[in-house]
XYZ file of N, CA and C in Angstrom:
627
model
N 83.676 100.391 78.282
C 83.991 100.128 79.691
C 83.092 99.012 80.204
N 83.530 97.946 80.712
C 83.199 96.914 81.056
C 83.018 96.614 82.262
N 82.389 96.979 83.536
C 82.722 96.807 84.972
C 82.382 95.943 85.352
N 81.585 94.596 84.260
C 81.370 93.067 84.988
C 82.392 92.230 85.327
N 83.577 92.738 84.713
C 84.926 92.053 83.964
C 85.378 92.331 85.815
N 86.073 91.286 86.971
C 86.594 91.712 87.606
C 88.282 92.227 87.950
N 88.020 93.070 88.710
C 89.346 93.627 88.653
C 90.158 93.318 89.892
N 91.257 92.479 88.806
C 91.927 91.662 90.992
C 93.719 92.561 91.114
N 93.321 91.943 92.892
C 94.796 91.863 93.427
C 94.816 90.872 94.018
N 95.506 90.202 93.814
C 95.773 88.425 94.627
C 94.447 88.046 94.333
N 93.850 87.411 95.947
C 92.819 86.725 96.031
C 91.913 87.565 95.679
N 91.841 89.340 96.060
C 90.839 90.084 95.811
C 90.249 90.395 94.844
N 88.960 90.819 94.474
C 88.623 91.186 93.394
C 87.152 92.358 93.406
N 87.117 93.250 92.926
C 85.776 93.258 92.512
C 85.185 93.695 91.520
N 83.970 93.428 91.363
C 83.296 93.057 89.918
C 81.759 94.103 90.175
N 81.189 94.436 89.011
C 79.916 94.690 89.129
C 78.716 94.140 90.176
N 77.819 94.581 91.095
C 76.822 93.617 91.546
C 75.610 93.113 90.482
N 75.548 91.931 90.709
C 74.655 91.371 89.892
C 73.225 90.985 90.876
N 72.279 91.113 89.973
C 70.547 90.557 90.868
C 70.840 89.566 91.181
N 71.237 88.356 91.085
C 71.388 87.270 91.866
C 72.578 87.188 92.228
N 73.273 88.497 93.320
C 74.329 88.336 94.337
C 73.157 88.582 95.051
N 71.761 88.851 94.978
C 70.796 89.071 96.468
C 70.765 88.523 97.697
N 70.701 87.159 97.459
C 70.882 86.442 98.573
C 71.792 85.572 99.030
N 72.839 86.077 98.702
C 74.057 85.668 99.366
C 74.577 87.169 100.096
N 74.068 88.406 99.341
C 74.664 89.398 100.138
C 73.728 89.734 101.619
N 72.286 89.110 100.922
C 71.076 89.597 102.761
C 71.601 88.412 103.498
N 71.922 87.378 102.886
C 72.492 86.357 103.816
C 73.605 86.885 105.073
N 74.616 87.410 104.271
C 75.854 88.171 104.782
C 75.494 89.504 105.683
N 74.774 89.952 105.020
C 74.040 91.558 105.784
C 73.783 91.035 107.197
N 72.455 89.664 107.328
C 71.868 89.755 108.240
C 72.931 88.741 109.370
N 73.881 87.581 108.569
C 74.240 87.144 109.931
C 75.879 87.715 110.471
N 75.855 89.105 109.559
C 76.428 90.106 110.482
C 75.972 91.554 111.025
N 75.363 91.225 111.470
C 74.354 91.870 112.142
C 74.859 92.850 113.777
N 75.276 92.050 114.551
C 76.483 92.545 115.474
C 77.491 93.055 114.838
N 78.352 92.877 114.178
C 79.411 93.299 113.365
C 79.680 94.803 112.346
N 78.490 94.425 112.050
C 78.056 95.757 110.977
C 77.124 96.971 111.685
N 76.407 96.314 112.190
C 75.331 97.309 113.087
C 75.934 98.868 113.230
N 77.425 98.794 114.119
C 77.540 100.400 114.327
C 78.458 100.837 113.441
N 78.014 100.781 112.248
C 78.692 101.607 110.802
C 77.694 101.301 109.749
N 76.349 101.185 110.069
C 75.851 101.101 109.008
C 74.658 102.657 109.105
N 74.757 103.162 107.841
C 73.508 103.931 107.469
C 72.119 103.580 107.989
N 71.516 104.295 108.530
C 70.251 104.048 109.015
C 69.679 105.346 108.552
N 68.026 105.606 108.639
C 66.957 106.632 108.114
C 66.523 107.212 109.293
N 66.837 108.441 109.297
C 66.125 108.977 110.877
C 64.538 108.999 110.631
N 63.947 108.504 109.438
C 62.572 108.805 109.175
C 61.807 107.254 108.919
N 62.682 106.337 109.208
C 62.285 105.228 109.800
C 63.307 104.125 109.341
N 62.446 102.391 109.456
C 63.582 101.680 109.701
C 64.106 101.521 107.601
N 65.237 101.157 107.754
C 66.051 100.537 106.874
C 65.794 99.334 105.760
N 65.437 99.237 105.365
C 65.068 97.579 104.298
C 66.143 97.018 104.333
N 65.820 95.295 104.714
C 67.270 94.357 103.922
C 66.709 93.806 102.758
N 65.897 93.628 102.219
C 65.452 93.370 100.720
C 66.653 93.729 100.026
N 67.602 92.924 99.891
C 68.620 92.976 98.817
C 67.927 92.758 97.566
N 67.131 92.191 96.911
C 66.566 92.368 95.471
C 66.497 93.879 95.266
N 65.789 94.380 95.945
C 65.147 96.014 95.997
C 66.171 96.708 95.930
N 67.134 96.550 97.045
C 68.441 97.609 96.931
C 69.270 97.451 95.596
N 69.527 95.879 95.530
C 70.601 95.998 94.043
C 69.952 96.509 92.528
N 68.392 96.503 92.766
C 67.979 97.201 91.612
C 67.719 98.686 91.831
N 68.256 99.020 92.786
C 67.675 100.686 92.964
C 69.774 100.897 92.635
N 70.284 100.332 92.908
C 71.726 100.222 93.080
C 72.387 100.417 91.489
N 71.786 99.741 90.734
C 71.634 99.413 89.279
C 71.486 100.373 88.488
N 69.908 101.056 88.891
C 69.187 102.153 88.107
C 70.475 103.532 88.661
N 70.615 103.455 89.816
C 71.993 104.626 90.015
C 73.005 104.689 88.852
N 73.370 103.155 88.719
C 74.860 103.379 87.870
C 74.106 103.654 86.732
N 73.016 102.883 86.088
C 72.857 103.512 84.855
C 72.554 104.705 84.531
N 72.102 105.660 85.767
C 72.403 106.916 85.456
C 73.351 107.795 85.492
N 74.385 106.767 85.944
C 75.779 107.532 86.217
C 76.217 108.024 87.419
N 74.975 107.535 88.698
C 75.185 108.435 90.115
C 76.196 107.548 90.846
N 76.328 106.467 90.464
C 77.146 105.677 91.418
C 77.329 104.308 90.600
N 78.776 103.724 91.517
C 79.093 102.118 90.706
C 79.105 101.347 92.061
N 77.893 99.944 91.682
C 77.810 99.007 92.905
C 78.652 98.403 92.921
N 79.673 97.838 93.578
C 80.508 96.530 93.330
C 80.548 95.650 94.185
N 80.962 94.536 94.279
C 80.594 93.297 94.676
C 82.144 93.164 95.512
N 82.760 92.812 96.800
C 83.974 92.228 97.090
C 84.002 90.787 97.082
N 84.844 90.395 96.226
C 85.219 88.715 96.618
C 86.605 88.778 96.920
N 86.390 87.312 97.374
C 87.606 86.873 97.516
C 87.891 85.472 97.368
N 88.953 85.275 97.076
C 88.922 83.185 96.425
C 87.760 83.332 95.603
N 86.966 84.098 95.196
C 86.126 84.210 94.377
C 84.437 84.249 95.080
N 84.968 84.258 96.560
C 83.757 83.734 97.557
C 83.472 85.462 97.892
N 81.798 85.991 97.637
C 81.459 87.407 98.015
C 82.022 87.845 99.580
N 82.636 88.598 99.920
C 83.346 88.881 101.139
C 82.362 90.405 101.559
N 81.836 91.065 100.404
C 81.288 92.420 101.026
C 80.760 92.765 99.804
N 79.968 94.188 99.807
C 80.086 95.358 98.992
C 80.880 96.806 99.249
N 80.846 97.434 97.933
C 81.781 98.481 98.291
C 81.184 99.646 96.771
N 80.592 100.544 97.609
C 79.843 101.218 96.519
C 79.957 102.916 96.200
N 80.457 102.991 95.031
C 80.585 104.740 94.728
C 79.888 105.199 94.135
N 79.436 106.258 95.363
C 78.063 106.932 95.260
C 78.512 108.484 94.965
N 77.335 109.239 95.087
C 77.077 110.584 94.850
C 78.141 111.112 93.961
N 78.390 110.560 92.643
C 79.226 111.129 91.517
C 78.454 111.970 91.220
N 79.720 113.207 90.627
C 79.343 114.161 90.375
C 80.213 114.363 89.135
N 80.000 115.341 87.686
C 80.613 115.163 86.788
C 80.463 116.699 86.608
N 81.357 117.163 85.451
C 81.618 118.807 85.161
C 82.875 118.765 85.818
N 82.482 120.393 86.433
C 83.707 120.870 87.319
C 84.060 120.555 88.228
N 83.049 119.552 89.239
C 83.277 118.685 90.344
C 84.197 117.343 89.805
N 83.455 116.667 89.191
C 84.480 115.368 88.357
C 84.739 114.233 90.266
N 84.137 114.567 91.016
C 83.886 113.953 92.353
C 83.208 112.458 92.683
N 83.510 111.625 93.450
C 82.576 110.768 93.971
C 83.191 110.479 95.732
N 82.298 109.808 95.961
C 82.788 108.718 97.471
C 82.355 107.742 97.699
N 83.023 107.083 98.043
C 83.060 105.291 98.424
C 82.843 105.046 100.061
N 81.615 104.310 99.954
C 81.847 103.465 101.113
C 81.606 102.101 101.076
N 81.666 100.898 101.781
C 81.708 99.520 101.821
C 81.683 98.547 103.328
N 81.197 97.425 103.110
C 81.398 96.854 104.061
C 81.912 95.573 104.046
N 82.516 94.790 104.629
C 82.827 93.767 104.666
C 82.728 92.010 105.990
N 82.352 91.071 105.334
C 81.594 90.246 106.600
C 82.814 90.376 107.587
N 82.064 89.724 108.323
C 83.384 89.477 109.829
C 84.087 88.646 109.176
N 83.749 87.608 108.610
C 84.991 86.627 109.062
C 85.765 86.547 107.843
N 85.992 87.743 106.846
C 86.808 88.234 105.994
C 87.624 89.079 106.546
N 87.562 89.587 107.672
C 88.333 90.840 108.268
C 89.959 90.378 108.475
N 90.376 91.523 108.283
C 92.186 91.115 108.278
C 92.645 89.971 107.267
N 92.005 90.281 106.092
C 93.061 89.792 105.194
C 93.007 90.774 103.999
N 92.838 91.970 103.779
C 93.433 93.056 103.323
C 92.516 93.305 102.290
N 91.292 92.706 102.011
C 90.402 92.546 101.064
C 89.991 94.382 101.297
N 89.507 94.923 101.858
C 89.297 96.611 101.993
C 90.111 97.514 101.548
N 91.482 97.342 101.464
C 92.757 98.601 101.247
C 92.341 97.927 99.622
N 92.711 96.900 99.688
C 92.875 96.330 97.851
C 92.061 96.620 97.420
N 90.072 96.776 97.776
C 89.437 96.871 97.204
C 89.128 98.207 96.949
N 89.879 98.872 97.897
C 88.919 100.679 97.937
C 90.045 101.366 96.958
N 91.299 100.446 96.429
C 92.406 100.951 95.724
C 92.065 100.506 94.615
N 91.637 99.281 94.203
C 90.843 98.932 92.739
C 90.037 99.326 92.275
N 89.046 100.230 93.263
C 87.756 100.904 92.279
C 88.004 102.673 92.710
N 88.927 102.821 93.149
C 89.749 104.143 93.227
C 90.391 104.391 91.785
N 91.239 103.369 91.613
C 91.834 103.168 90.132
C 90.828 103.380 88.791
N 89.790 102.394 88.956
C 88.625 102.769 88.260
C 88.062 104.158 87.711
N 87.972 104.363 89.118
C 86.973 105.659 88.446
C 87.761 106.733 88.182
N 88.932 106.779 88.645
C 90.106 108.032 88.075
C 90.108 107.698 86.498
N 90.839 106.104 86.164
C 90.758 106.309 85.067
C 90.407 106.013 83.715
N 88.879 105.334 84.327
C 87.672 104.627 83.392
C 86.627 105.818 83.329
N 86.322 105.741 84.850
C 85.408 107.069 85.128
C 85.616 108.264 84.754
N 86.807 108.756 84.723
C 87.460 110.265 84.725
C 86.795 110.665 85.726
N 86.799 110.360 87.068
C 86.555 111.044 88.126
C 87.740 111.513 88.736
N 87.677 112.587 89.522
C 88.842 113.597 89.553
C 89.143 113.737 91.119
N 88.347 113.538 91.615
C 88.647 113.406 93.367
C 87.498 112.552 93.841
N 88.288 111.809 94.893
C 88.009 110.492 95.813
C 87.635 110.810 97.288
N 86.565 110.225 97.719
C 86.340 110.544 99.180
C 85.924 109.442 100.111
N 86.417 109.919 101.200
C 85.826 108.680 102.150
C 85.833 109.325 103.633
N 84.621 108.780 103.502
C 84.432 110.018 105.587
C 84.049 108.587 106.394
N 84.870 108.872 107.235
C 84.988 107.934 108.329
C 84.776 108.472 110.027
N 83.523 107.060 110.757
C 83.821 107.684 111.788
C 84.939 107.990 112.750
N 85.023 108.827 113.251
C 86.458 108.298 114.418
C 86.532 107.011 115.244
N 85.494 106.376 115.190
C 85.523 104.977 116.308
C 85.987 104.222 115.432
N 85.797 104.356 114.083
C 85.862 103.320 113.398
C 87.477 102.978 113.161
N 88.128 102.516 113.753
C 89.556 102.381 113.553
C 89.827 101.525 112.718
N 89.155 100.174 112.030
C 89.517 99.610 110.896
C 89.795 100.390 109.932
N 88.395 101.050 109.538
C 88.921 102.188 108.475
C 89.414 102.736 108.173
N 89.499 103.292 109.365
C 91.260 104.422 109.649
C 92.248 103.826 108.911
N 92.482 102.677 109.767
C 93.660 102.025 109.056
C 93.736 101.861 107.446
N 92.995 101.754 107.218
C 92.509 101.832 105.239
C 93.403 102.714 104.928
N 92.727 103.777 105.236
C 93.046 105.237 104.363
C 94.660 105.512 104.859
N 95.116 105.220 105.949
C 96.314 105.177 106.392
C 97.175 104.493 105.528
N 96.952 103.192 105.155
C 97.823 102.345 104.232
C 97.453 102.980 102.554
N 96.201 103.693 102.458
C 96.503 104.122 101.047
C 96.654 105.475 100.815
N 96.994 106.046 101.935
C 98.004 107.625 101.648
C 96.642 108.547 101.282
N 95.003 108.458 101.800
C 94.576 109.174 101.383
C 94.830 110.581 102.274
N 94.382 111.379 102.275
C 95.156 112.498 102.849
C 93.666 113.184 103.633
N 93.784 113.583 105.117
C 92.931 114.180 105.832
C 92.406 115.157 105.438
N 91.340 115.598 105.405
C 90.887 117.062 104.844
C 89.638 117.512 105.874
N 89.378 116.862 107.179
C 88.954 117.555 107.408
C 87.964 116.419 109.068
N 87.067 117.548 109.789
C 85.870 117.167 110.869
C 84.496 117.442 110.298
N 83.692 116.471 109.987
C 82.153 117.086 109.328
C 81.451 116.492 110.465
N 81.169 117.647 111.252
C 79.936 117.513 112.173
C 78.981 116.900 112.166
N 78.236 115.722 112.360
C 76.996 114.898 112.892
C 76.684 115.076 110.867
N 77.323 114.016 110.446
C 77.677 114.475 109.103
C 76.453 113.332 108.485
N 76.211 111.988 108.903
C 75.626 110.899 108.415
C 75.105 110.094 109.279
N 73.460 109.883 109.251
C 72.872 109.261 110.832
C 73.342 107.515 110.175
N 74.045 107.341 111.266
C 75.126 106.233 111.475
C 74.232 105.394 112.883
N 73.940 104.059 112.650
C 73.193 103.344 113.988
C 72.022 104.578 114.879
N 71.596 104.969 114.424
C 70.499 105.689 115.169
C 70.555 106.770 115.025
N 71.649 107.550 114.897
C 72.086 108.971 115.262
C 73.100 109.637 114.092
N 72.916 110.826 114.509
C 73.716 112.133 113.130
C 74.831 111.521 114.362
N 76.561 111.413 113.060
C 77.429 111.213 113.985
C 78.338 112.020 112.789
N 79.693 112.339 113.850
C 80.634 113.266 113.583
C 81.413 112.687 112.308
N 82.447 112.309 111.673
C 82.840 111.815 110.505
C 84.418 112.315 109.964
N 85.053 111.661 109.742
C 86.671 112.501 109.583
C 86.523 112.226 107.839
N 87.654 113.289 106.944
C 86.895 113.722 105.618
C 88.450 112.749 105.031
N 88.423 112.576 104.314
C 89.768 111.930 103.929
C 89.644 112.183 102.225
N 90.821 112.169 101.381
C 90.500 112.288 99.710
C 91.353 112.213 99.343
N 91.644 111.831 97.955
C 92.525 111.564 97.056
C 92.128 112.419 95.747
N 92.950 112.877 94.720
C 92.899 113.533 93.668
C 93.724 112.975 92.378
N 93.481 112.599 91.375
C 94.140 111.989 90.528
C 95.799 112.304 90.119
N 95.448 113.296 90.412
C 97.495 114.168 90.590
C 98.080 113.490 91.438
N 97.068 113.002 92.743
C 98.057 112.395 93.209
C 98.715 111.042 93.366
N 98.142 110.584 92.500
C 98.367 109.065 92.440
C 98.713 108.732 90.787
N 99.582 109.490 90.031
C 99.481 109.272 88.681
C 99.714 107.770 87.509
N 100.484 106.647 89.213
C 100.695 105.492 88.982
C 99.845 104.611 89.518
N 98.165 105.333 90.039
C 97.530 104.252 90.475
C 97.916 104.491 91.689
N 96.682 104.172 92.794
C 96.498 103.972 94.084
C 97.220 102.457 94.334
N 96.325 101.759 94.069
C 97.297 100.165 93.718
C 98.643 100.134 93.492
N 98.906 100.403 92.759
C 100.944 100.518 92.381
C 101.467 101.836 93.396
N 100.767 102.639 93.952
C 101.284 103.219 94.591
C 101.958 102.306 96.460
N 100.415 101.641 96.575
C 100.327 101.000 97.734
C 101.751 100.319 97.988
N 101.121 99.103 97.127
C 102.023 97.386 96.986
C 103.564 97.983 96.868
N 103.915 99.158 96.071
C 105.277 99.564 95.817
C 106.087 99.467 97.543
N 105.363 100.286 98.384
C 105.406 101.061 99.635
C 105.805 102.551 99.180
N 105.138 103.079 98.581
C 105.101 104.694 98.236
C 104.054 105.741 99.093
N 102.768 104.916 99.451
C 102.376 106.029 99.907
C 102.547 106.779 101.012
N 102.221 108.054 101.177
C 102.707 108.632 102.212
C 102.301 107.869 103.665
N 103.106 108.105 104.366
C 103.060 107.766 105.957
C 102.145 108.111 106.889
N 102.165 109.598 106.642
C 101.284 110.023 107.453
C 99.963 111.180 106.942
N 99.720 111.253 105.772
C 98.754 111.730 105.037
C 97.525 111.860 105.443
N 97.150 110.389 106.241
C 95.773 110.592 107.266
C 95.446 110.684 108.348
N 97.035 111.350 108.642
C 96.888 111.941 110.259
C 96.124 113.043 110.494
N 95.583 112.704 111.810
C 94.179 113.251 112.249
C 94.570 114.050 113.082
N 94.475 115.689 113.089
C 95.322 117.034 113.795
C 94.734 116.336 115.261
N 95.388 116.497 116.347
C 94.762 116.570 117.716
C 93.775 117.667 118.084
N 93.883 118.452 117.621
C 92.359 119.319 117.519
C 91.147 118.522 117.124
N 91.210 117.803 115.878
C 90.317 117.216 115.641
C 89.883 115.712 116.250
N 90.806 115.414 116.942
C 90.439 114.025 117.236
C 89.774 114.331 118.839
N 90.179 115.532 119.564
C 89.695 116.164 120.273
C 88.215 116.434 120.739
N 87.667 116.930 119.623
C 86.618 117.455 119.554
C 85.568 116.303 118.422
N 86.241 115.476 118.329
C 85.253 114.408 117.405
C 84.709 113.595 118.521
């Protein structure tokens, strides 16, 4: 298994992170800064590092232990984001979840659905990972829209789930399972197969989020 090798749709692609994507990605981190700010992970036990050297080698030592795969988003071949699956779990779980970000001025050209469907594809069936996750805030309506166009299916409200910009914030549960996509998330998409409304959010829950 090769994950330097990138894996495209159209313009999109992504590939392994490499130590010298460092400073083109703190470049990107920091002069989106407004943009990213209220969806990014923060430490309630203090501030955050942008030392991209530091992170992509702590990022690194993960995959080589198998806890997670960093990947890199391009596009035209130009880095557009990261997008990284973390907290794998193997056995009877056979689990991971993805999250990612992408600069501003990549937004709306579909580089996120393609990319969270290419390394979805991946780890079902390079990884043999067995279920897919992605918790999203409710403000976050880009995202929404993600999981909407790739039929992942709602599962749930996790309470003040991940301190998000300062604070424990609420989080909607979304997942996929390899049964259900037996042609690929990707070929499911581009076909127009996936379900419609799979990541509809009960009014109870959007309620109380």
């Amino acid at each position: 298994m090769d994950l330097t090798t990138p894996r495209r749709h159209g313009p999109t692609s992504i590939r392994l992170v490499r130590a010298r994507d460092a400073r083109v990605l703190q470049q990107e981190l920091l002069s989106n800064r407004s943009w990213l700010r209220p969806w990014e992970a923060t430490n309630p036990d203090g501030a955050v590092s942008f030392d991209m050297r530091v992170g992509i080698r702590r990022l690194l030592q993960q995959y080589r232990d198998g806890a997670g795969v960093p990947f890199v988003m391009e596009y035209d071949g130009e880095v557009a984001g990261q997008l990284n699956v973390w907290g794998i779990a193997r056995g009877s779980l056979a689990s991971a979840t993805i999250g990612y970000w992408v600069s501003e001025r990549f937004a709306g050209r579909g580089i996120t659905p393609a990319s969270v469907a290419l390394a979805t594809d991946v780890c079902f069936t390079e990884l043999r990972i067995h279920r897919m996750e992605i918790c999203i805030r409710p403000e976050n309506q880009a995202s929404l829209r993600v999981v909407e166009k790739l039929g992942f299916r709602y599962e749930g409200l996790r309470r003040r789930y991940i301190h998000i910009n300062g604070d424990w914030r609420d989080h909607y549960a979304f997942a996929l399972v390899r049964e259900d996509v037996p042609e690929g998330v990707l070929q499911r998409w581009v076909s127009g197969r996936a379900p419609l409304d799979a990541a509809t959010v009960p009014p109870a829950d959007r309620l109380h989020a």
